[in-house]
Coordinates of C-alpha atoms (C1' of nucleotides) in Angstrom, one line a residue:
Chain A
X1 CA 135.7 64.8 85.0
X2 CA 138.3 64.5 87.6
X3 CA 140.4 67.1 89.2
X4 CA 143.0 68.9 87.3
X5 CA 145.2 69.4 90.2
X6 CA 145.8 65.4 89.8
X7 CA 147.5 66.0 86.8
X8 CA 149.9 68.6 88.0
X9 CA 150.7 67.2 91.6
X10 CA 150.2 63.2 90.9
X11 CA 150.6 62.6 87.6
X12 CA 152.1 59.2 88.2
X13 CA 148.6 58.1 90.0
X14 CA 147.1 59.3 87.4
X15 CA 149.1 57.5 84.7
X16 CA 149.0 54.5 87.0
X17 CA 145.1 54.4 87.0
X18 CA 145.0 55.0 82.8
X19 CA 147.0 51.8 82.3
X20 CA 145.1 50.1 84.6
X21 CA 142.2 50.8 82.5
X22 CA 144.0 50.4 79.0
X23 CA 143.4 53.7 78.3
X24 CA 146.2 55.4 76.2
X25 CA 146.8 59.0 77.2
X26 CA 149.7 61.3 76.3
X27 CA 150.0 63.0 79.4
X28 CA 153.1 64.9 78.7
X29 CA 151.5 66.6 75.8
X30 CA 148.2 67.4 78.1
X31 CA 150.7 69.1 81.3
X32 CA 152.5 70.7 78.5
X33 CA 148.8 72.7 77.3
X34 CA 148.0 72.6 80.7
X35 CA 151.3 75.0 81.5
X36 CA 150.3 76.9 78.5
X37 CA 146.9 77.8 78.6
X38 CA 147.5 79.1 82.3
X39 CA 150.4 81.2 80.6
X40 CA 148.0 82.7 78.2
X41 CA 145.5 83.3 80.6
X42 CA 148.0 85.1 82.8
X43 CA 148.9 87.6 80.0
X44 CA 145.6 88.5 79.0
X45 CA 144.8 89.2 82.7
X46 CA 147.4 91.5 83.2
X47 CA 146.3 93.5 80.2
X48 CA 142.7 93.2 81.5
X49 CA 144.0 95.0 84.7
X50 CA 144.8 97.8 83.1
X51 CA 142.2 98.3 80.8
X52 CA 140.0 98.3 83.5
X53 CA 142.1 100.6 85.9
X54 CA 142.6 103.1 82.3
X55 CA 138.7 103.1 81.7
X56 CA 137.9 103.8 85.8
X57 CA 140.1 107.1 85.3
X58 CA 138.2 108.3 81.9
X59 CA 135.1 109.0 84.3
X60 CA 137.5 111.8 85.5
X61 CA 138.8 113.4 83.1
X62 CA 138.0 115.6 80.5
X63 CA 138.6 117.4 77.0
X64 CA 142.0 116.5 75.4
X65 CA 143.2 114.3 78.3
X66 CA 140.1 112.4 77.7
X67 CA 140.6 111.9 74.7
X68 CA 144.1 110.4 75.0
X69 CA 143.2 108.3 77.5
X70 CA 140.7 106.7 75.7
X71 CA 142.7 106.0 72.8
X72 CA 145.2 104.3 75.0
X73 CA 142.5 102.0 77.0
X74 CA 141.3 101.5 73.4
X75 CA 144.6 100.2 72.4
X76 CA 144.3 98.0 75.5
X77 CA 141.0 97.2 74.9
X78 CA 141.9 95.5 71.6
X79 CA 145.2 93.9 72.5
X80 CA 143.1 92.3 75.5
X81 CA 140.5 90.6 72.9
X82 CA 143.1 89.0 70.9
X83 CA 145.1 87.4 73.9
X84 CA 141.7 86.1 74.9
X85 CA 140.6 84.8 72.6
X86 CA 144.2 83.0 72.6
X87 CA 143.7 81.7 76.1
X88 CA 140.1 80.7 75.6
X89 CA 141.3 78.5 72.4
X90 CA 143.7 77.2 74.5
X91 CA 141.6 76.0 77.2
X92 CA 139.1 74.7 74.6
X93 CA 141.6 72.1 73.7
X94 CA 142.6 71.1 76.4
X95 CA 139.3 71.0 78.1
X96 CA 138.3 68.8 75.2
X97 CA 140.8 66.0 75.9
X98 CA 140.0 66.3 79.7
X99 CA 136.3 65.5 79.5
X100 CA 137.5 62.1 78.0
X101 CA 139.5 60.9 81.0
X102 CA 137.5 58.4 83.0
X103 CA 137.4 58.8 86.6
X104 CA 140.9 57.5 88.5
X105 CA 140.7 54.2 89.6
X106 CA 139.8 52.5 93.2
X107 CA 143.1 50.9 94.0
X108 CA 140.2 48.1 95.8
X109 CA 138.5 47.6 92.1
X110 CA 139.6 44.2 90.1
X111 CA 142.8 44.1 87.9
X112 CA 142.0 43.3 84.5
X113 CA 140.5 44.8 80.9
X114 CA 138.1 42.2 79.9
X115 CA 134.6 41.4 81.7
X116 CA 135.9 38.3 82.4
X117 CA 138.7 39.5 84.9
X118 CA 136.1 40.5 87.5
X119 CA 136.6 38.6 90.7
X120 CA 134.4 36.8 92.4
X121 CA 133.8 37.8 96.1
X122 CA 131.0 35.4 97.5
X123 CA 128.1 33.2 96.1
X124 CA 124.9 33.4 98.0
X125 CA 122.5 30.0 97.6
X126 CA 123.2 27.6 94.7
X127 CA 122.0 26.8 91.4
X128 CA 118.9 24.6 91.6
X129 CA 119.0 21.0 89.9
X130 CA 115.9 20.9 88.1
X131 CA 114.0 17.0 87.7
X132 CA 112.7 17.9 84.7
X133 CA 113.1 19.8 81.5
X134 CA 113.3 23.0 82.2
X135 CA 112.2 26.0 80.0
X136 CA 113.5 29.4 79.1
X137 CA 111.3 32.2 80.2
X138 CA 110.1 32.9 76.3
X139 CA 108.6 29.8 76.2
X140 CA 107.4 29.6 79.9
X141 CA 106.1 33.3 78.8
X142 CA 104.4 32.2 76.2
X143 CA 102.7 29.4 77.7
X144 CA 101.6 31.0 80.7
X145 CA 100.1 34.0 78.2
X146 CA 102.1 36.4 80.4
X147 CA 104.7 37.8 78.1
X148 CA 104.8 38.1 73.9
X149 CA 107.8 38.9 72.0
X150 CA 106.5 37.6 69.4
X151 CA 104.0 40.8 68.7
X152 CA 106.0 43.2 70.4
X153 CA 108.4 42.5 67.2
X154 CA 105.4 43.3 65.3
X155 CA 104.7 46.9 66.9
X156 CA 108.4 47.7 67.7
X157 CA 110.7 45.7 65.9
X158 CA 113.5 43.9 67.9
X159 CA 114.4 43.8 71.5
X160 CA 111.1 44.5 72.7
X161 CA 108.5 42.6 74.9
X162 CA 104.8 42.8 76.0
X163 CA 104.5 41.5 79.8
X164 CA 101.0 40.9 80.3
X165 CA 98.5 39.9 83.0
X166 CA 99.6 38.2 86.4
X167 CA 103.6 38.7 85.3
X168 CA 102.7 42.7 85.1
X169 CA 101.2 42.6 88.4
X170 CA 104.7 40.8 89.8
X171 CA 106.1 43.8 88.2
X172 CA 104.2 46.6 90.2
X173 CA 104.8 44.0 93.4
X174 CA 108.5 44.1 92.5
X175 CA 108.4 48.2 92.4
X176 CA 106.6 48.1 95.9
X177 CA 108.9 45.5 97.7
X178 CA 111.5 47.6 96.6
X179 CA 110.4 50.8 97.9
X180 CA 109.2 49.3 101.1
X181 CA 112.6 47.6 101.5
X182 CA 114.3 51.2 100.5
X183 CA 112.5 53.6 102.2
X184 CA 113.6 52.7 106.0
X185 CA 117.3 53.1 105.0
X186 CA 116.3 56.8 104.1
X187 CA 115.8 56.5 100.0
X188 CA 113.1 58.8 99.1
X189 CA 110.9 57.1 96.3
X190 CA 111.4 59.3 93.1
X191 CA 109.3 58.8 89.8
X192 CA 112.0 61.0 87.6
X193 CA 112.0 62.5 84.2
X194 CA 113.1 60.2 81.8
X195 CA 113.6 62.8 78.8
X196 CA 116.7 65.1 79.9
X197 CA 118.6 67.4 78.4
X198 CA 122.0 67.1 77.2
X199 CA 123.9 68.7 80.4
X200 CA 122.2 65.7 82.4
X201 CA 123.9 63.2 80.3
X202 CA 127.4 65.4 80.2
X203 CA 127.2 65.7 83.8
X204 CA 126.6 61.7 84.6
X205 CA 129.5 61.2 82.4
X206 CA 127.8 59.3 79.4
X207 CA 128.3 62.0 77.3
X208 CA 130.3 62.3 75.1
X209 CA 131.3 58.4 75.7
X210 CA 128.4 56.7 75.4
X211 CA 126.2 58.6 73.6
X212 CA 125.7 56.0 70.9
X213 CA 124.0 54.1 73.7
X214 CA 121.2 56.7 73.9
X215 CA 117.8 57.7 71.9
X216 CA 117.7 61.1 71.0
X217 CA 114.9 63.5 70.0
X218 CA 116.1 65.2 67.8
X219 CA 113.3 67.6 66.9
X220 CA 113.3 69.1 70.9
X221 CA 117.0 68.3 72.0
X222 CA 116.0 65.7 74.4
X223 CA 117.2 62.6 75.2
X224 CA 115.6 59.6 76.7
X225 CA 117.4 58.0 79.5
X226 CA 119.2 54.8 79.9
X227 CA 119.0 54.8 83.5
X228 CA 117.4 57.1 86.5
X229 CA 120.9 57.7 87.5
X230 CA 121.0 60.6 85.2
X231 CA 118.1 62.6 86.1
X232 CA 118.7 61.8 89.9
X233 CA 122.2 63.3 89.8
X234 CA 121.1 66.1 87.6
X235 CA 118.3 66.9 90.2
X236 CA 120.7 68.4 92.4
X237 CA 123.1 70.0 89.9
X238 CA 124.3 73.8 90.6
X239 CA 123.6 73.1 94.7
X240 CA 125.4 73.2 97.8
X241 CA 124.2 70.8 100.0
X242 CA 124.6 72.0 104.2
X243 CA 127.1 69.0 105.8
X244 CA 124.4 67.8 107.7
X245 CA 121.7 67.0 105.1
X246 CA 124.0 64.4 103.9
X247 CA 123.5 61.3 103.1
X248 CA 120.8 61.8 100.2
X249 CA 119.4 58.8 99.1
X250 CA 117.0 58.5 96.5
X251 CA 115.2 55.2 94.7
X252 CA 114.6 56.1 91.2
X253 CA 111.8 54.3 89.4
X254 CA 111.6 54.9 85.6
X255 CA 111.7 52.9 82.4
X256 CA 115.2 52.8 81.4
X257 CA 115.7 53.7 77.0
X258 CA 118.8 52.1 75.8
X259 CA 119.8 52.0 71.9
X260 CA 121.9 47.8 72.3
X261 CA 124.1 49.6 69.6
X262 CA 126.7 47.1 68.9
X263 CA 125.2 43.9 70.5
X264 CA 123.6 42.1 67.6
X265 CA 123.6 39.0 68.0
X266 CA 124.1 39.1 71.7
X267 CA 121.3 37.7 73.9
X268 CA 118.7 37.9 71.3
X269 CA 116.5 35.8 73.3
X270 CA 113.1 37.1 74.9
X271 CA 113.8 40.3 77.0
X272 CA 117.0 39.9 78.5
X273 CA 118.6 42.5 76.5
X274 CA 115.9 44.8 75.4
X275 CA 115.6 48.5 74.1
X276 CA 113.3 49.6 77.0
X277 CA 112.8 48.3 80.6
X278 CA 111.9 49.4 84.0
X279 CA 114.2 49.8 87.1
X280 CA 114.5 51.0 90.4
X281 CA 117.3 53.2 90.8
X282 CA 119.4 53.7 93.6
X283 CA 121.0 57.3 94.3
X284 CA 123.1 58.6 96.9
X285 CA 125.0 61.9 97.5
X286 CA 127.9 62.0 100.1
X287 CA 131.0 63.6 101.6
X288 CA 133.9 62.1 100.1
X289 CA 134.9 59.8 103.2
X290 CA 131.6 58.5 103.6
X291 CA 131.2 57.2 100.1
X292 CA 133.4 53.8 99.9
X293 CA 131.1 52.7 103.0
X294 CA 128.2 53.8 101.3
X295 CA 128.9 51.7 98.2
X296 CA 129.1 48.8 100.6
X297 CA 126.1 49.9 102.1
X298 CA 124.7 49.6 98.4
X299 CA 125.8 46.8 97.5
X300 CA 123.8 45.1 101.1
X301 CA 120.9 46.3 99.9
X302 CA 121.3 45.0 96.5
X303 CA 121.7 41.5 98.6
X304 CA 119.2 42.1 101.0
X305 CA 116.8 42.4 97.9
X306 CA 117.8 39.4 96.0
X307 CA 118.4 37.4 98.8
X308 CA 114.4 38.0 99.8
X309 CA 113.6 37.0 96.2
X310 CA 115.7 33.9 97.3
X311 CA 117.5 33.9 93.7
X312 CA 121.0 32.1 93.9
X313 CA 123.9 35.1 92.6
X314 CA 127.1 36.4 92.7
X315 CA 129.0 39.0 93.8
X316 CA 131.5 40.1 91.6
X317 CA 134.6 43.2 92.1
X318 CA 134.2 44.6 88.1
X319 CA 138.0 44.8 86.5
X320 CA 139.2 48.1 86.0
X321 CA 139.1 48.2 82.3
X322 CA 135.4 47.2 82.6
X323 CA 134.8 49.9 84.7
X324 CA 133.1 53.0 82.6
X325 CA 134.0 56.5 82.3
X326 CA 132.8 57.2 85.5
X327 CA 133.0 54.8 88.0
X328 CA 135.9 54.2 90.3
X329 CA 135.3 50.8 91.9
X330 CA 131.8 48.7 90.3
X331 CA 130.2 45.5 91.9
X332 CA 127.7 43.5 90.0
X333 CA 125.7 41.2 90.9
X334 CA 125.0 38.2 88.7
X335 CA 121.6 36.1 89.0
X336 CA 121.7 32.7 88.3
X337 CA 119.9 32.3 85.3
X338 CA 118.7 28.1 84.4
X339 CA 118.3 28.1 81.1
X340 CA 122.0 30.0 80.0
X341 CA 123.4 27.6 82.6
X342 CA 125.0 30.6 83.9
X343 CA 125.2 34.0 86.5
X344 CA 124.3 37.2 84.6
X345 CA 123.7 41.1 85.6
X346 CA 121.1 41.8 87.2
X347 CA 122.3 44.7 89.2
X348 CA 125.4 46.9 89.2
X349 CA 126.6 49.7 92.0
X350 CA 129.2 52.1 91.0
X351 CA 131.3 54.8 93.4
X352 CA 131.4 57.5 90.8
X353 CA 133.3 59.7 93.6
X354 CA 133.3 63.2 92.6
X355 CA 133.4 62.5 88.7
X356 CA 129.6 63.4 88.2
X357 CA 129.6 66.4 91.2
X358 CA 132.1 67.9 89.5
X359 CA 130.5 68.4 86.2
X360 CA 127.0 68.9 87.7
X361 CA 128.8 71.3 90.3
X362 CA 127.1 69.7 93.4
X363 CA 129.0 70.2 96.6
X364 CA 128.5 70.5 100.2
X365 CA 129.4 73.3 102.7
X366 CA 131.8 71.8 105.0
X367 CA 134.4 73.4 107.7
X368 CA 137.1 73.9 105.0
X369 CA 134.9 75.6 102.5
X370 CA 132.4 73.9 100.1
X371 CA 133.6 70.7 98.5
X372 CA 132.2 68.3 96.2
X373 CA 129.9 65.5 97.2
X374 CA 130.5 62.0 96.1
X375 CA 127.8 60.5 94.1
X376 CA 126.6 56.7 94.1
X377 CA 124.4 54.9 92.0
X378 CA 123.3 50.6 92.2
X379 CA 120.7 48.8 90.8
X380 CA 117.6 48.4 93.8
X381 CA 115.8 46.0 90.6
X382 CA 116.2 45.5 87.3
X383 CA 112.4 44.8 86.3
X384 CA 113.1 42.5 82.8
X385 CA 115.8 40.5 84.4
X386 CA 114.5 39.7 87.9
X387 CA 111.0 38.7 85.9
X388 CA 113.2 36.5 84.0
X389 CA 114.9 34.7 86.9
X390 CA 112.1 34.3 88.7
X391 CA 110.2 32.4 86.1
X392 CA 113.2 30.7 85.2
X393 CA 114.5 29.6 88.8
X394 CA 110.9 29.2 90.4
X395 CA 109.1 27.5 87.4
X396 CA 106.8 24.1 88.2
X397 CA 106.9 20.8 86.3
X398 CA 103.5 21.5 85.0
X399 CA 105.0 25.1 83.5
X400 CA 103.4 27.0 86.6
X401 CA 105.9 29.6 88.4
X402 CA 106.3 30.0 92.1
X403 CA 106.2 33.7 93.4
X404 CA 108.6 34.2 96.3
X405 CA 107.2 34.8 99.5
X406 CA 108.5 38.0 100.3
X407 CA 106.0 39.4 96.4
X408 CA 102.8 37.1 97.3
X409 CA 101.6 40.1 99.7
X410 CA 102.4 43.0 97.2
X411 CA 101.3 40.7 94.4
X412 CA 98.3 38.8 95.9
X413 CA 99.1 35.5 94.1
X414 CA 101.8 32.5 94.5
X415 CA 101.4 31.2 91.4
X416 CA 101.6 32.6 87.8
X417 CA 99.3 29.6 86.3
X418 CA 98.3 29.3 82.5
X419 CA 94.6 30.3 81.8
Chain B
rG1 C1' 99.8 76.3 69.0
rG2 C1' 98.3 82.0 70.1
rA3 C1' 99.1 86.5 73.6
rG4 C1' 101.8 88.7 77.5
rA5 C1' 105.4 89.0 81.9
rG6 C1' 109.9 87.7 83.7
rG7 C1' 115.0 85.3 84.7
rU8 C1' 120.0 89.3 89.8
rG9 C1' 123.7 86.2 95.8
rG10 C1' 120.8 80.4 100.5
rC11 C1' 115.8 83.1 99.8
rC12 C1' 113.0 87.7 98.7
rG13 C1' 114.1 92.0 96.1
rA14 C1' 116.4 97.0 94.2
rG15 C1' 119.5 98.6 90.3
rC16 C1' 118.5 99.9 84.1
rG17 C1' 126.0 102.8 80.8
rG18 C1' 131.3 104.3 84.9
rC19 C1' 131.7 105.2 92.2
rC20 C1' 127.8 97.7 91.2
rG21 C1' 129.9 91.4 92.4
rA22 C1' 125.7 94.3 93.3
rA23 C1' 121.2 98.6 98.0
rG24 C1' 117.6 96.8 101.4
rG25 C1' 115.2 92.8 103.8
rC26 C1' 115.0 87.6 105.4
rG27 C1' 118.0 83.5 106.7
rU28 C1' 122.7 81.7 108.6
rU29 C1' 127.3 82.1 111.5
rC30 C1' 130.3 84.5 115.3
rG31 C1' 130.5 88.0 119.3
rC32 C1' 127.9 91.4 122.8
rC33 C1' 123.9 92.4 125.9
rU34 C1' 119.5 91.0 128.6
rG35 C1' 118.1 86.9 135.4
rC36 C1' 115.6 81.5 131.1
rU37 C1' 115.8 78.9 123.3
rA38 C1' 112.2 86.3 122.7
rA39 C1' 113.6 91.1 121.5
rG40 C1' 118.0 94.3 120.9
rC41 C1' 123.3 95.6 119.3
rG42 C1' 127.9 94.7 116.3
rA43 C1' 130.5 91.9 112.7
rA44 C1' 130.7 88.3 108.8
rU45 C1' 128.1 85.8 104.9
rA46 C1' 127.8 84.2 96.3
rG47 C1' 130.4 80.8 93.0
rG48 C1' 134.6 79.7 90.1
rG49 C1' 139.6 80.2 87.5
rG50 C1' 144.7 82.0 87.7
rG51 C1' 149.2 84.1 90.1
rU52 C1' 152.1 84.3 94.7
rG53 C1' 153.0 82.2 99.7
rU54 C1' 154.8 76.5 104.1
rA55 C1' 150.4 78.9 105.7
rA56 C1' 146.9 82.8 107.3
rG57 C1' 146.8 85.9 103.4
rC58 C1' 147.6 89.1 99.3
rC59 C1' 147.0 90.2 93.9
rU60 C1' 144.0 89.4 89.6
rC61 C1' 140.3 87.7 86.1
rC62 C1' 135.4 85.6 85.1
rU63 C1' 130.2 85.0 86.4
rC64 C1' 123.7 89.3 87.6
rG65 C1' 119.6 82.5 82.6
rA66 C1' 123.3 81.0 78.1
rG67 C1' 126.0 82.7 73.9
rG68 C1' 127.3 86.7 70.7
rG69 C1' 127.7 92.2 69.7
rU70 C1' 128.1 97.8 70.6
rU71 C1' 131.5 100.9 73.9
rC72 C1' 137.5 103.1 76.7
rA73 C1' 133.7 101.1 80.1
rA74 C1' 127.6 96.6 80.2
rA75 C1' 123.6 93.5 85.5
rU76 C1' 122.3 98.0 82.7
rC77 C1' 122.0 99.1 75.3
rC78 C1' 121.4 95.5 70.8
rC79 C1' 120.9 90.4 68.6
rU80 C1' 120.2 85.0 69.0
rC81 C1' 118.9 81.1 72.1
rC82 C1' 117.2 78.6 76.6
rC83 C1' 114.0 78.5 80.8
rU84 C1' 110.0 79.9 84.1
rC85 C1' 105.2 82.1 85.0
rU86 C1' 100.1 84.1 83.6
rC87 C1' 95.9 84.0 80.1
rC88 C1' 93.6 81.5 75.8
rG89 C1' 93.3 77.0 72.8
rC90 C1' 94.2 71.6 72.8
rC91 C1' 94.9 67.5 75.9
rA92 C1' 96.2 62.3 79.8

RNA sequence: GGAGAGGUGGCCGAGCGGCCGAAGGCGUUCGCCUGCUAAGCGAAUAGGGGGUGUAAGCCUCCUCGAGGGUUCAAAUCCCUCCCUCUCCGCCA
């Protein structure tokens, strides 16, 4: 949710950063409720004022006088409920449009709608010419008896994967060279909730949008999360941070739940797209000058991972139409990926400024008075993906896969070798 | 799943129809004092919306878990829901 002072005092911006987006908004028609629930809420005050004043001077009096005053604060009383209820109705509606404004847009982030406008900023290493036939990580999966889609289709239907043996043990190494990379830049490891409540999910900004995108249970009112973001901005919601605790920095690990609606079809293949798979999270909380630094200071350690994992990618500046509700300015960062002949996601960091802090009401106490923190979120490693380029980049003539050097110590292998 | 207790300001904790947005304590901040960062003294100290003002400020409304209700008046009474804690049962 962004600030509804924008729309009174910079409405152009705010116009300016819709179209960016291709969103269509009728602004005229949202200052003109604006003007008019505040005008409602204005009279009912005024009438609430002296209802309350008329009902402070009943405790005085007595007998008839009583009486009459109580049949005038009464009158009040009722005339009050009805205007009310009038300016409550009105802010309902409006409130209800506002919620569906994304966040105003980084005048940095790319121009463009489509994924395809993102620009490129660097490429780190290059994509490797292989002297032989190279094979997709399914098959390379299935021949090394590490990973089976196959029977996970079986037990779960689509989308789904077992990873098994040595390739589960790269996993836990991943999780640890993570951490042990995260935790010296002050990122507390975090193993969060991954069923939240709905206010987690309106306060992270993918409710109402997104909600297609996310399992629900029904029976409890939970949901299960599509990333750790949500219950690592939700962990501080309703606080006031003092100025100097800031930065907070948190690495989430959880399993990540997310519902592909709308993506048949699309990357069907192995577990590149699946309904449920692990991640480290990134999380930070600062004061609203700090944060475009900080998403730069994401975005390093996003490189400073997959550059130890010595996989060839991409930076790219996301297009502002490809943004998300939330997120002012997004990089990704695309993997080179062998057997698609192409750079794909593998992590994405988002300055979501004070879009989530406002709905989950976390601020700091600063000199001015308490103001609201800026929240950051990027993508430490995307378990299934990273598994996926490293068997695809690092794999052996004979079908074996080299572990980077930076895993062997965590994993205690440098091979993944059939049998 | 069964039985009970409770949700009040940064924290603890009183209040149980009107003088309560809220005693008292702790903490924090500012000032004073004391021949050292201790004690003591004084003051300030919840969040949010709206109006007005260049601003400091002033006015006003809402919020005592959430939402309804009763009443001229609700932190206080009633209803529904949520959450937390304790005991029992079950369980990784």
């Amino acid at each position: 949710m962004i600030d509804i002072a924008i729309l009174r005092t910079q409405r152009d911006a705010l116009a300016a950063s819709l179209a960016r987006r291709g969103v269509d908004f009728d602004l005229d028609a949202l200052t003109d409720l604006d003007e008019r629930r505040r005008q409602a809420r204005v009279r009912a005050e005024e009438v609430r004022a002296n209802q309350k004043a008329a009902g402070k001077a009943i405790a005085t009096l007595v007998g008839e006088e009583k009486a009459e005053a109580i049949a005038d604060a009464s009158q009040l009383a009722e005339d009050y409920k009805a205007l009310i209820a009038d300016a409550d109705a009105l802010d309902e509606q409006f409130n209800s449009i506002w919620v569906q404004l994304p966040n105003m847009t980084d005048p940095t982030a790319a121009d463009g709608l489509e994924e395809e406008d993102a620009v490129e900023i660097r490429t780190v290493g290059s994509p490797r010419i292989f002297d032989f036939d190279a094979k997709d990580h399914v098959e390379l999966g299935a021949e090394l008896g590490v990973l089976d889609v196959e029977r996970a289709s079986k037990v779960s239907g689509s989308r789904f994967g077992f990873v098994m043996g040595d390739l589960a043990i790269v996993e836990f190494a991943l999780i640890r060279y993570a951490m042990d990379m995260l935790m010296p830049h002050g990122f507390k490891p975090m193993i969060p909730p991954v069923l939240v409540r709905d206010h987690a999910l309106y306060g992270t900004g993918f409710f109402p949008g997104d909600a297609e995108q996310v399992y629900s249970i029904t029976d409890d009112d939970l949901f299960l999360v599509g990333t750790s973001e949500v219950p690592l901005a939700a962990f501080h919601a309703d606080e006031i941070f003092d100025e100097d605790e800031l930065p907070v920095r948190y690495a989430g690990y959880s399993t990540c739940f997310r519902r592909e609606a709308g993506t048949y079809g699309k990357d069907t293949r192995g577990i590149f797209r699946v309904h449920q798979f692990d991640k480290v999270e990134m999380f930070s909380f600062v004061r609203p000058e700090d944060s475009a630094a900080e998403h730069e200071f994401l975005l390093a350690r996003e490189e400073e991972l997959l550059g130890g994992l010595e996989l060839p990618y991409r930076v790219v500046n996301v297009a502002a139409g490809d943004l998300g509700s939330s997120a002012a300015k997004k990089y990704d960062i695309e993997a080179w990926f062998p057997s698609q002949g192409r750079y794909r996601e593998v992590t994405s960091t988002s300055n979501t400024t004070d879009y989530q802090s406002r709905r989950l009401k976390i601020r700091y106490r600063s000199e001015s008075g308490n103001e609201l923190v800026h929240t950051l979120n990027g993508t430490a490693i995307a378990v299934g993906r990273i598994l996926i380029a490293l068997m695809e980049n690092n794999q052996n003539a004979d079908g074996s896969v080299q572990i980077p050097q930076a895993l062997v110590r965590y994993a205690g292998f440098e091979q993944l070798t059939a049998g």
